[in-house]
Amino acid sequence: MADKRVENRALSEEELQDLVSSSDAGARNPVGAVGTLLAVVAVVWSLFQVVLASPLSNYILPGDIVNNSRQVHLAFAVFLAFMAYPALKSSPRDHIPLQDWFMGLLGAFIAMYGFFFYQKIVDAGGLADDVDKWVALVGLLILFEGARRALGPAMAIIAVIFLGYVFFGSSEWVPDVIRWKGASLKKAMSHMWITSEGVFGIALGVSTKFVFLFVLFGALLDKAGAGNYFIKMAFGALGHLKGGPAKAAVVGSAATGLISGSSIANVVTTGTFTIPLMKRVGFSSEKAGAVEVASSVNGQIMPPVMGAAAFLMVEYVGISYVEVITHAFLPATISYIALVYIVHLEAVKNNMPTLGNRVVSMGKTIGGMAAFFVGFAALCYGVQYPVSWIVAAVPGMSGTVMSVLIFAAYAGLLYLASTVPDLEPDDPNAEVVELPVVGEIYKSGLYFLLPIIVLVYFLMIEQKSPGLSAFWATALLFVILLTQRPLKAMFRGQSDTANHIKAGVGDLVQGLIDGARNMIGIGLATATAGVIVGTVTLTGVGQVMADLVEFLSGGNLILMLVLVGLLSLILGMGLPTTANYIVVSSLMAGVVVELGAQSGLIVPLIAVHLFVFYFGIMADVTPPVGLASFAAAAVSGGDAIRTGFVAFFYSLRTVALPFVFIFNTDLLLIDVTWLQGIVVFISATIAILVFTAGTMGYFLTRSRIYESIALVLVAFVMFRPDYVINHLQPPFKLIAPAGISDALGAASDGDELRLIVSGPDFDTGETKETTLVLTVEGEGTAEQRLEAAGLLLLEEDGVMKMDEPMFGTPFSDTMSSFDFYGDDPVQITTVKAPAKQMPQEIVFLPALLLLGLIAFLQRARISREGVPA
């Protein structure tokens, strides 16, 4: 592929598909009996995962299989990895060498080792014997080789380094700061392969329970034709505007991000149509590719179906998936709004022509799109009412009745689709580009929204598990794929029903195969990342890394966040987003929270995990190894490195937002009311648009340097009104530790007191500080409120000493790193009680006045010079 990149030429459709498959699903595709066998294995894997996620899994599958589903999942992934991914570039693509068969089968057997020898392992207390340790070591080596093939060498190299540290961490050549006692082969293999601390840990469990179903859902939805429908609708709505192809690329990629969790596949799927049209209206090859990259990569952060890392957050943070997507919603939405604005400014700056001859106002377009999204959200929300009526009316038959009603709705929408021609992909290089008319094409794919409504309903309204929600949506897609062709033919009065049924079965089978092949890399990534997580839990190196980063940052939280972001970008050069997220969050998330507490800033754990997630996806953009940028350059024929730099510039908002929501958690909709949420959405949208204008050097016309600086300042104030207010009016009043009882007694329900606690560290003995947030709940005396929080305080000689919090109380885990039994006491040094402040929104007024002044100056300049420059 390197020679193709050097040539800077656009690749053919066949070469592009090869690029995607070699990156996401494996470049090898044997034919004949072997190809059929591998297709059957892929279909069986997909069907196994569907049954496993179903409510009937415990009745259909043996209990031993359900309990060891992680082993089964990894066995399929390892076997298919050696079948689909050649060992070297020179390895054959049309057949599978004997050694790959051997390693694939052996790897699958060892993955299932815990299932086959379950009783022996249980009898040994989960400890490896002499046979187990060698089997596990061979399993790890095969896993690393599979990961090297599917994910590139970086993942395997990092895992080997961590595993080497387990064995040789006590050697003299290991720096003192990270040296540990080391582990025997038996102990290490028990931890990594036999128990659920390593390879078969949380990450692989999430891949098994949740991720597979969502990847399969996307593959089936794409096979049904939803991808082409979404792109056509985006072009119909936006293609006629100035810079329309770029705006359509942004919206289309946001929609297809629902289908494809791969930024590379998203780039190629939408980019083959959008990039040539962007070039046609004046975007350079690099800018056209960069718009597509920035749009496609952000598809992973857009709810309700985010990247695989979002499902890992459910386990790592300990919150529901509904909470994850609630917190992620606002940053993702305003990020896409900003990207649309970026391409609008590019088009206006360069006075780009429009496509087609239709004239539709921007206001009507935005109003129509807003109405659609509001209507769709209202539909997803409103479905609960008829469902509750049905459940109340026929409780024993409610499932059957709802299934019939859903099928009736599907049949009605499919009949509507049959009244218009099926959508065919357009040729972006045609001499005359005929943009689709939304009013004419929308009927052809409305039924694609049904599985999405089912998914959102079960996730958000019923609040079922992600796996079960995806199961019901996938089950509906099974029905759609099998029936859409024959039913359409019947509605159109066509007689060739048998062939349409056969084609529908073929679509379903191919969708099942695509879903399985797309999961190979994710399955291996989560398993291999388990070795890294296992190393952290076995050796305790995480705390050492934390101390190192804290030392490098000098205790400065912003500098530490910069270091964490850089670590994510560097690791992301060789790791997929999911593996990158696992590694960095395992090492750094707790450290950021702890350092924030030491600095007096309470950082919610979900904010740190989203911070790592955002920088993990940025690695697909960032040169010199941004894979999505290379894929876009392969489509556009532009320079890959230059495309990556432009895409990074377009993605500055994705870099800035994580820093903002760490310090202003209102952006994550944490502890905000509906009214506050609306205000935050409006102010954040204005802020991101102004920030975009400031960094693009163009607002109403080309901005002067001082105007760009002022715009960025306005954006900062709109994003961080608390920063300004806190400097004008401190949010807390300081109280002597002895006054904590009076402060608690006077506090109202819902107030938060901040306790600055100082004491010796349990490991080092050095004095450290942290901040505890004591939330006052209900009525009661100060003593009762302290008891409810599990805090045992004793005042001696003017010092407010603290005993170890009772186990299971709110602060028992937070304070576990303090030594309560040393010579120096753990004590409360400061108490901060909430002080009255002006509403922070009041600072929006001067910020908006400054924005108005900039607009006035630029309008005056336009009037003097005649035309925006």
PDB file of N, CA and C in Angstrom, residues 456-499:
ATOM      1  N   VAL A 456     -33.366   2.370  20.549  1.00  0.00           N
ATOM      2  CA  VAL A 456     -33.403   3.525  21.458  1.00  0.00           C
ATOM      3  C   VAL A 456     -34.476   3.318  22.531  1.00  0.00           C
ATOM      4  N   TYR A 457     -35.610   2.752  22.142  1.00  0.00           N
ATOM      5  CA  TYR A 457     -36.690   2.535  23.114  1.00  0.00           C
ATOM      6  C   TYR A 457     -36.223   1.613  24.246  1.00  0.00           C
ATOM      7  N   PHE A 458     -35.635   0.479  23.867  1.00  0.00           N
ATOM      8  CA  PHE A 458     -35.213  -0.462  24.910  1.00  0.00           C
ATOM      9  C   PHE A 458     -34.053   0.097  25.742  1.00  0.00           C
ATOM     10  N   LEU A 459     -33.170   0.867  25.092  1.00  0.00           N
ATOM     11  CA  LEU A 459     -32.038   1.434  25.826  1.00  0.00           C
ATOM     12  C   LEU A 459     -32.478   2.545  26.766  1.00  0.00           C
ATOM     13  N   MET A 460     -33.224   3.500  26.218  1.00  0.00           N
ATOM     14  CA  MET A 460     -33.490   4.740  26.936  1.00  0.00           C
ATOM     15  C   MET A 460     -34.771   4.707  27.770  1.00  0.00           C
ATOM     16  N   ILE A 461     -35.809   4.070  27.252  1.00  0.00           N
ATOM     17  CA  ILE A 461     -37.095   4.087  27.955  1.00  0.00           C
ATOM     18  C   ILE A 461     -37.220   2.890  28.888  1.00  0.00           C
ATOM     19  N   GLU A 462     -37.070   1.690  28.323  1.00  0.00           N
ATOM     20  CA  GLU A 462     -37.142   0.487  29.154  1.00  0.00           C
ATOM     21  C   GLU A 462     -35.884   0.312  30.014  1.00  0.00           C
ATOM     22  N   GLN A 463     -34.780   0.953  29.564  1.00  0.00           N
ATOM     23  CA  GLN A 463     -33.480   0.861  30.235  1.00  0.00           C
ATOM     24  C   GLN A 463     -33.043  -0.591  30.451  1.00  0.00           C
ATOM     25  N   LYS A 464     -33.217  -1.372  29.374  1.00  0.00           N
ATOM     26  CA  LYS A 464     -32.705  -2.739  29.366  1.00  0.00           C
ATOM     27  C   LYS A 464     -31.193  -2.701  29.134  1.00  0.00           C
ATOM     28  N   SER A 465     -30.546  -3.840  29.289  1.00  0.00           N
ATOM     29  CA  SER A 465     -29.101  -3.890  29.068  1.00  0.00           C
ATOM     30  C   SER A 465     -28.799  -3.615  27.595  1.00  0.00           C
ATOM     31  N   PRO A 466     -27.615  -3.081  27.285  1.00  0.00           N
ATOM     32  CA  PRO A 466     -27.263  -2.839  25.881  1.00  0.00           C
ATOM     33  C   PRO A 466     -27.359  -4.099  25.031  1.00  0.00           C
ATOM     34  N   GLY A 467     -26.952  -5.247  25.599  1.00  0.00           N
ATOM     35  CA  GLY A 467     -26.995  -6.489  24.833  1.00  0.00           C
ATOM     36  C   GLY A 467     -28.409  -6.894  24.468  1.00  0.00           C
ATOM     37  N   LEU A 468     -29.331  -6.820  25.428  1.00  0.00           N
ATOM     38  CA  LEU A 468     -30.719  -7.199  25.163  1.00  0.00           C
ATOM     39  C   LEU A 468     -31.385  -6.203  24.212  1.00  0.00           C
ATOM     40  N   SER A 469     -31.063  -4.915  24.375  1.00  0.00           N
ATOM     41  CA  SER A 469     -31.624  -3.898  23.475  1.00  0.00           C
ATOM     42  C   SER A 469     -31.176  -4.146  22.049  1.00  0.00           C
ATOM     43  N   ALA A 470     -29.888  -4.422  21.875  1.00  0.00           N
ATOM     44  CA  ALA A 470     -29.364  -4.697  20.534  1.00  0.00           C
ATOM     45  C   ALA A 470     -29.952  -5.986  19.981  1.00  0.00           C
ATOM     46  N   PHE A 471     -30.238  -6.958  20.858  1.00  0.00           N
ATOM     47  CA  PHE A 471     -30.830  -8.213  20.380  1.00  0.00           C
ATOM     48  C   PHE A 471     -32.180  -7.962  19.716  1.00  0.00           C
ATOM     49  N   TRP A 472     -33.054  -7.192  20.375  1.00  0.00           N
ATOM     50  CA  TRP A 472     -34.386  -6.967  19.812  1.00  0.00           C
ATOM     51  C   TRP A 472     -34.293  -6.162  18.512  1.00  0.00           C
ATOM     52  N   ALA A 473     -33.390  -5.189  18.464  1.00  0.00           N
ATOM     53  CA  ALA A 473     -33.223  -4.415  17.229  1.00  0.00           C
ATOM     54  C   ALA A 473     -32.665  -5.303  16.120  1.00  0.00           C
ATOM     55  N   THR A 474     -31.737  -6.191  16.474  1.00  0.00           N
ATOM     56  CA  THR A 474     -31.153  -7.106  15.488  1.00  0.00           C
ATOM     57  C   THR A 474     -32.193  -8.117  15.012  1.00  0.00           C
ATOM     58  N   ALA A 475     -33.027  -8.591  15.933  1.00  0.00           N
ATOM     59  CA  ALA A 475     -34.093  -9.536  15.542  1.00  0.00           C
ATOM     60  C   ALA A 475     -35.015  -8.900  14.509  1.00  0.00           C
ATOM     61  N   LEU A 476     -35.327  -7.617  14.691  1.00  0.00           N
ATOM     62  CA  LEU A 476     -36.165  -6.934  13.704  1.00  0.00           C
ATOM     63  C   LEU A 476     -35.443  -6.821  12.358  1.00  0.00           C
ATOM     64  N   LEU A 477     -34.127  -6.609  12.408  1.00  0.00           N
ATOM     65  CA  LEU A 477     -33.353  -6.546  11.167  1.00  0.00           C
ATOM     66  C   LEU A 477     -33.330  -7.895  10.449  1.00  0.00           C
ATOM     67  N   PHE A 478     -33.326  -8.987  11.200  1.00  0.00           N
ATOM     68  CA  PHE A 478     -33.448 -10.317  10.579  1.00  0.00           C
ATOM     69  C   PHE A 478     -34.723 -10.365   9.729  1.00  0.00           C
ATOM     70  N   VAL A 479     -35.820  -9.899  10.337  1.00  0.00           N
ATOM     71  CA  VAL A 479     -37.103  -9.909   9.620  1.00  0.00           C
ATOM     72  C   VAL A 479     -37.037  -9.020   8.389  1.00  0.00           C
ATOM     73  N   ILE A 480     -36.461  -7.837   8.528  1.00  0.00           N
ATOM     74  CA  ILE A 480     -36.387  -6.895   7.408  1.00  0.00           C
ATOM     75  C   ILE A 480     -35.570  -7.469   6.255  1.00  0.00           C
ATOM     76  N   LEU A 481     -34.400  -8.026   6.573  1.00  0.00           N
ATOM     77  CA  LEU A 481     -33.546  -8.564   5.511  1.00  0.00           C
ATOM     78  C   LEU A 481     -34.212  -9.725   4.792  1.00  0.00           C
ATOM     79  N   LEU A 482     -34.928 -10.558   5.519  1.00  0.00           N
ATOM     80  CA  LEU A 482     -35.556 -11.729   4.903  1.00  0.00           C
ATOM     81  C   LEU A 482     -36.791 -11.362   4.083  1.00  0.00           C
ATOM     82  N   THR A 483     -37.465 -10.279   4.463  1.00  0.00           N
ATOM     83  CA  THR A 483     -38.776 -10.014   3.848  1.00  0.00           C
ATOM     84  C   THR A 483     -38.838  -8.786   2.951  1.00  0.00           C
ATOM     85  N   GLN A 484     -37.884  -7.853   3.069  1.00  0.00           N
ATOM     86  CA  GLN A 484     -38.069  -6.594   2.336  1.00  0.00           C
ATOM     87  C   GLN A 484     -38.114  -6.804   0.819  1.00  0.00           C
ATOM     88  N   ARG A 485     -37.288  -7.685   0.299  1.00  0.00           N
ATOM     89  CA  ARG A 485     -37.292  -7.909  -1.148  1.00  0.00           C
ATOM     90  C   ARG A 485     -38.584  -8.597  -1.619  1.00  0.00           C
ATOM     91  N   PRO A 486     -38.978  -9.749  -1.017  1.00  0.00           N
ATOM     92  CA  PRO A 486     -40.203 -10.395  -1.502  1.00  0.00           C
ATOM     93  C   PRO A 486     -41.467  -9.560  -1.265  1.00  0.00           C
ATOM     94  N   LEU A 487     -41.546  -8.849  -0.136  1.00  0.00           N
ATOM     95  CA  LEU A 487     -42.733  -8.036   0.113  1.00  0.00           C
ATOM     96  C   LEU A 487     -42.827  -6.863  -0.864  1.00  0.00           C
ATOM     97  N   LYS A 488     -41.691  -6.223  -1.137  1.00  0.00           N
ATOM     98  CA  LYS A 488     -41.705  -5.137  -2.118  1.00  0.00           C
ATOM     99  C   LYS A 488     -42.163  -5.664  -3.480  1.00  0.00           C
ATOM    100  N   ALA A 489     -41.621  -6.833  -3.855  1.00  0.00           N
ATOM    101  CA  ALA A 489     -42.019  -7.428  -5.136  1.00  0.00           C
ATOM    102  C   ALA A 489     -43.512  -7.705  -5.159  1.00  0.00           C
ATOM    103  N   MET A 490     -44.043  -8.199  -4.052  1.00  0.00           N
ATOM    104  CA  MET A 490     -45.473  -8.492  -3.981  1.00  0.00           C
ATOM    105  C   MET A 490     -46.299  -7.204  -4.089  1.00  0.00           C
ATOM    106  N   PHE A 491     -45.869  -6.154  -3.357  1.00  0.00           N
ATOM    107  CA  PHE A 491     -46.596  -4.893  -3.398  1.00  0.00           C
ATOM    108  C   PHE A 491     -46.564  -4.274  -4.804  1.00  0.00           C
ATOM    109  N   ARG A 492     -45.478  -4.545  -5.529  1.00  0.00           N
ATOM    110  CA  ARG A 492     -45.346  -3.980  -6.877  1.00  0.00           C
ATOM    111  C   ARG A 492     -45.967  -4.873  -7.949  1.00  0.00           C
ATOM    112  N   GLY A 493     -46.518  -5.987  -7.507  1.00  0.00           N
ATOM    113  CA  GLY A 493     -47.159  -6.882  -8.460  1.00  0.00           C
ATOM    114  C   GLY A 493     -46.197  -7.710  -9.281  1.00  0.00           C
ATOM    115  N   GLN A 494     -44.962  -7.857  -8.787  1.00  0.00           N
ATOM    116  CA  GLN A 494     -43.976  -8.668  -9.502  1.00  0.00           C
ATOM    117  C   GLN A 494     -44.127 -10.128  -9.085  1.00  0.00           C
ATOM    118  N   SER A 495     -43.777 -11.043  -9.997  1.00  0.00           N
ATOM    119  CA  SER A 495     -44.049 -12.461  -9.759  1.00  0.00           C
ATOM    120  C   SER A 495     -42.824 -13.268  -9.340  1.00  0.00           C
ATOM    121  N   ASP A 496     -41.644 -12.686  -9.426  1.00  0.00           N
ATOM    122  CA  ASP A 496     -40.416 -13.445  -9.182  1.00  0.00           C
ATOM    123  C   ASP A 496     -40.121 -13.539  -7.679  1.00  0.00           C
ATOM    124  N   THR A 497     -41.073 -14.035  -6.906  1.00  0.00           N
ATOM    125  CA  THR A 497     -40.959 -14.033  -5.451  1.00  0.00           C
ATOM    126  C   THR A 497     -39.852 -14.954  -4.956  1.00  0.00           C
ATOM    127  N   ALA A 498     -39.711 -16.126  -5.556  1.00  0.00           N
ATOM    128  CA  ALA A 498     -38.729 -17.112  -5.091  1.00  0.00           C
ATOM    129  C   ALA A 498     -37.321 -16.531  -5.123  1.00  0.00           C
ATOM    130  N   ASN A 499     -36.979 -15.860  -6.233  1.00  0.00           N
ATOM    131  CA  ASN A 499     -35.640 -15.269  -6.331  1.00  0.00           C
ATOM    132  C   ASN A 499     -35.450 -14.142  -5.326  1.00  0.00           C
TER     133      ASN A 499
END
